Short mmCIF file of N, CA and C in Angstrom, two decimals:
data_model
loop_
_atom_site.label_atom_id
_atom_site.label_comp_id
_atom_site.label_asym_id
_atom_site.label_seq_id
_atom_site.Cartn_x
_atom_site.Cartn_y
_atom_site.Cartn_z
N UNK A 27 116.38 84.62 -43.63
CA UNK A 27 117.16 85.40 -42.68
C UNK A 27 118.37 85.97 -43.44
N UNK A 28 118.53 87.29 -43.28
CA UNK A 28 119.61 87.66 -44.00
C UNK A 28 120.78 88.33 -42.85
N UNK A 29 121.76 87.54 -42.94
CA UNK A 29 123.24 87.80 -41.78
C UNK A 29 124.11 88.62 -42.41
N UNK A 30 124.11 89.55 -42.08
CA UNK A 30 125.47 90.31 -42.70
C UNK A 30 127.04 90.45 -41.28
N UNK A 31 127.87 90.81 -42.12
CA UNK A 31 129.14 90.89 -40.78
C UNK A 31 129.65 92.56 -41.22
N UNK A 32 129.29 93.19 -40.12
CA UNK A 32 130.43 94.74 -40.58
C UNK A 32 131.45 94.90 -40.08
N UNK A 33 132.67 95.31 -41.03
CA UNK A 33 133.91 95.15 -40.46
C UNK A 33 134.87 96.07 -41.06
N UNK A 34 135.74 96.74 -40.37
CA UNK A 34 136.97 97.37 -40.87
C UNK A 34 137.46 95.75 -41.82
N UNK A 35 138.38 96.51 -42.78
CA UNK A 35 139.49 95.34 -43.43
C UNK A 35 140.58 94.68 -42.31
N UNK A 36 140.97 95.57 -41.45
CA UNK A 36 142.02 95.18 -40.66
C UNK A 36 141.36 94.48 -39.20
N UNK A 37 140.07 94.01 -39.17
CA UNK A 37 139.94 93.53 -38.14
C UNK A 37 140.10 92.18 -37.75
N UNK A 38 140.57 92.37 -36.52
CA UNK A 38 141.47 91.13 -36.22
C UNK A 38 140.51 89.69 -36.18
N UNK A 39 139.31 90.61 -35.67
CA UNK A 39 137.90 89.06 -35.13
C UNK A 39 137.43 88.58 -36.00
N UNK A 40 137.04 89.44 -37.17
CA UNK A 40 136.26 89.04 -38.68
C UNK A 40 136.31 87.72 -38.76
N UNK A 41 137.73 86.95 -38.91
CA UNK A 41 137.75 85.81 -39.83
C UNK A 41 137.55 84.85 -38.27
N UNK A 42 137.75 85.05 -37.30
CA UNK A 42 137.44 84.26 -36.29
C UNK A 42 135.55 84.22 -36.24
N UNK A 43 134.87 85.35 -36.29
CA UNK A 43 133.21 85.28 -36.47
C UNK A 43 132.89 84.51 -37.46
N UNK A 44 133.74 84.71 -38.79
CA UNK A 44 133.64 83.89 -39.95
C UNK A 44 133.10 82.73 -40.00
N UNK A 45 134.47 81.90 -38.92
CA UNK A 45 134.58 80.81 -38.83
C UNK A 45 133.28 79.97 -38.18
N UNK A 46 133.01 81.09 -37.02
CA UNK A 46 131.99 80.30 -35.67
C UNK A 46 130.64 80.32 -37.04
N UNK A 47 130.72 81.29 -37.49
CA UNK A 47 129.25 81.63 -38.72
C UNK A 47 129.00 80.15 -39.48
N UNK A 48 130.39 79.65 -39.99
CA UNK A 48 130.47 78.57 -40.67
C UNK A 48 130.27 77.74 -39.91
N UNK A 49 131.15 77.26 -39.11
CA UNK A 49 130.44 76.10 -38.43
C UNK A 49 128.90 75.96 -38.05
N UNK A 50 128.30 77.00 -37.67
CA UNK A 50 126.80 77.11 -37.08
C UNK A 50 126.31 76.90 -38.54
N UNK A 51 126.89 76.66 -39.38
CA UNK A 51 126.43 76.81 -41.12
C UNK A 51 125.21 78.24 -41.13
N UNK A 52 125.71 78.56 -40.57
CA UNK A 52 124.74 80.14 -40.82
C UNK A 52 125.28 80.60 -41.81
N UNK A 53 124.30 81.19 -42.83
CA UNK A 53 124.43 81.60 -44.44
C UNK A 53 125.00 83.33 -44.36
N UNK A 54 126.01 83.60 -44.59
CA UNK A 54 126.29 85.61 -44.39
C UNK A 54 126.81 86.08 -45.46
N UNK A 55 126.91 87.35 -45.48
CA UNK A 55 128.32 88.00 -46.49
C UNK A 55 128.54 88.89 -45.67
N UNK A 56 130.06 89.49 -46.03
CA UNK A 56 130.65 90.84 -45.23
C UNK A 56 130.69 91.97 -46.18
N UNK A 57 130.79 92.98 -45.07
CA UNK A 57 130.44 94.21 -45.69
C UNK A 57 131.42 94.62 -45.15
N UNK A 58 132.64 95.29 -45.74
CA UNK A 58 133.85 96.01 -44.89
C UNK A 58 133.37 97.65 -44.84
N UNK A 59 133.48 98.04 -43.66
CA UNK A 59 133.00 99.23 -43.60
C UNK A 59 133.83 100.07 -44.50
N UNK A 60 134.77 100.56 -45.31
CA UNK A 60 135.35 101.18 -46.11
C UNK A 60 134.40 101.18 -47.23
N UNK A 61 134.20 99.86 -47.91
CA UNK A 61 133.10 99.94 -48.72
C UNK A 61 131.94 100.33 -48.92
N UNK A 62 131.32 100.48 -47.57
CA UNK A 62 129.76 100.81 -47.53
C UNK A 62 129.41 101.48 -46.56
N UNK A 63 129.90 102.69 -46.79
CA UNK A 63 129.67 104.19 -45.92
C UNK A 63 128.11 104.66 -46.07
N UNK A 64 127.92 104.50 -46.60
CA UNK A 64 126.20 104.82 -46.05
C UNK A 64 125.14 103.51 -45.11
N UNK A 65 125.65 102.39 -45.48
CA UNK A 65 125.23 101.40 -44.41
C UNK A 65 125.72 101.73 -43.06
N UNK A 66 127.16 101.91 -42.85
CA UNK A 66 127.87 102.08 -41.43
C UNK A 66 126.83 103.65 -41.21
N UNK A 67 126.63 104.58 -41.41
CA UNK A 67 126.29 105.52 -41.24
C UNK A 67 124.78 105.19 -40.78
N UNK A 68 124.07 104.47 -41.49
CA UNK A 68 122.55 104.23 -41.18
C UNK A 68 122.53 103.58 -39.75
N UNK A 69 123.47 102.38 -40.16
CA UNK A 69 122.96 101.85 -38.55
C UNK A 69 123.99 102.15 -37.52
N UNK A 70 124.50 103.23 -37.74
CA UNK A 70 125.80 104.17 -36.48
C UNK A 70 126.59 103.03 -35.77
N UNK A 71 127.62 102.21 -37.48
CA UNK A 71 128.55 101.23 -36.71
C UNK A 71 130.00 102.44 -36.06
N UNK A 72 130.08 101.92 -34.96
CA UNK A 72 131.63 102.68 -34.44
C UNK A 72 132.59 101.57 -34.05
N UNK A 73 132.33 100.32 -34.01
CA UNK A 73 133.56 99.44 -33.82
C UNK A 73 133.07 98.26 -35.00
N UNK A 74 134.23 97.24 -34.83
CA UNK A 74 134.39 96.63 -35.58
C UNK A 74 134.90 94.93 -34.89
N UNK A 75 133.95 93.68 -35.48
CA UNK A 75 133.03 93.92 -36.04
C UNK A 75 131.64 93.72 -35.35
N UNK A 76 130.76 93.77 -36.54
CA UNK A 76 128.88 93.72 -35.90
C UNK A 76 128.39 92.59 -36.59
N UNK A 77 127.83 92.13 -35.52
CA UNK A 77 126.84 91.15 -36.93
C UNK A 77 125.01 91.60 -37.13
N UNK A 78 124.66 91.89 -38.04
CA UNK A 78 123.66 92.42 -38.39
C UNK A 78 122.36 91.25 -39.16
N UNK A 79 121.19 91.34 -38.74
CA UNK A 79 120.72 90.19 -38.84
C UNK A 79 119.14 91.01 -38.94
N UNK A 80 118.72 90.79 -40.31
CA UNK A 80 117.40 91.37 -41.09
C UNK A 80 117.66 92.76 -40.84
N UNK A 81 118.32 93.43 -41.13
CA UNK A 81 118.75 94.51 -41.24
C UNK A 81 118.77 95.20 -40.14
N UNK A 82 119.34 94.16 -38.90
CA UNK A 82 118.82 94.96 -37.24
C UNK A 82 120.57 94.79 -36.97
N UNK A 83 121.17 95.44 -35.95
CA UNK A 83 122.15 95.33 -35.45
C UNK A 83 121.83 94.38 -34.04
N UNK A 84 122.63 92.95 -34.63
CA UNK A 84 122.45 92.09 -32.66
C UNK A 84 123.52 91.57 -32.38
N UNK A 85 124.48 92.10 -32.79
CA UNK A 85 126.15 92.32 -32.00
C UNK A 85 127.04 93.38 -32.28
N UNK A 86 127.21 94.03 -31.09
CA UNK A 86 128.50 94.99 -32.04
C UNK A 86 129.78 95.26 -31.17
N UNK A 87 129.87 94.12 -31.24
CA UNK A 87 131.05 93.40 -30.96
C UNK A 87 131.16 91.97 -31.18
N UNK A 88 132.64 91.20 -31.11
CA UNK A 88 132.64 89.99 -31.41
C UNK A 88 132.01 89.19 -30.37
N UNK A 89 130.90 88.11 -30.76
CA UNK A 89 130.07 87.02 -29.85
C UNK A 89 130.60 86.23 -29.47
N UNK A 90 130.28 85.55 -28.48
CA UNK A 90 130.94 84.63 -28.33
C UNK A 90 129.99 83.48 -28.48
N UNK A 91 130.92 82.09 -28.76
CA UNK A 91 130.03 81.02 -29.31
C UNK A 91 129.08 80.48 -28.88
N UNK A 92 128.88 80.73 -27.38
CA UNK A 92 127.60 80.28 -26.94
C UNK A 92 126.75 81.69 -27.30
N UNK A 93 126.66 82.92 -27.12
CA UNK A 93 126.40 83.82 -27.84
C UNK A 93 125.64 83.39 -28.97
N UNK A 94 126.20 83.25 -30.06
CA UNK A 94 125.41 82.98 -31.61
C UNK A 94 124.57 82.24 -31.39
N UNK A 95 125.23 80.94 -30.58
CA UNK A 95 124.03 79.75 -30.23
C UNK A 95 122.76 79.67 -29.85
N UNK A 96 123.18 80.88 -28.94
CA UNK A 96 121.99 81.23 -28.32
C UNK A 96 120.88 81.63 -29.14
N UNK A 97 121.47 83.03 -29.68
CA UNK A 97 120.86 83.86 -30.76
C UNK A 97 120.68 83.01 -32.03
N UNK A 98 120.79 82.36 -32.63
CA UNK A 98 120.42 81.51 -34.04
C UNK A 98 119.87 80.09 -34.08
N UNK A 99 120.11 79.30 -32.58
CA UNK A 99 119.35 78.97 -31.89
C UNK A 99 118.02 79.17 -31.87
N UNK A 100 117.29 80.54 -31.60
CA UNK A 100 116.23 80.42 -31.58
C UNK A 100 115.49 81.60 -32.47
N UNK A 101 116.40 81.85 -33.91
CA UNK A 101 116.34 82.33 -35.01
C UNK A 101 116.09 81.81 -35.97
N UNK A 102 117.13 80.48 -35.96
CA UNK A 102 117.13 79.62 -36.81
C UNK A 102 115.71 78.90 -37.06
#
């Protein structure tokens, strides 16, 4: 399973998704949208952040923790 997080630099939720990511020990890296303008462009990110999961968009916005649970839950 590959988790990615898209995010402006200045977003406030990032390191809060971070966190819930870690605890669920779900494996990710971030992609700050400044950096990777043709990814944000492919999958038409407009807010910040998303979490992106096998190269699909399944949040785009911040989750909430029963949220992930749910979703990696029955991903995992």
């Amino acid at each position: 399973m590959n988790v990615m997080i898209i995010a402006t630099k200045a977003c406030t939720h990032r390191k809060n998704l971070e966190k819930e990511l870690d605890h669920l020990r779900i494996t990710y890296r971030t992609c700050f949208v400044e950096d990777c303008t043709d990814l944000v462009q492919k999958l038409e990110i407009r807010h910040s952040p998303n979490l992106i999961v096998d190269d699909e968009v399944v949040f785009r916005k911040q989750p909430t923790e029963v949220e992930l649970r749910a979703y990696f839950g029955t991903k995992a």
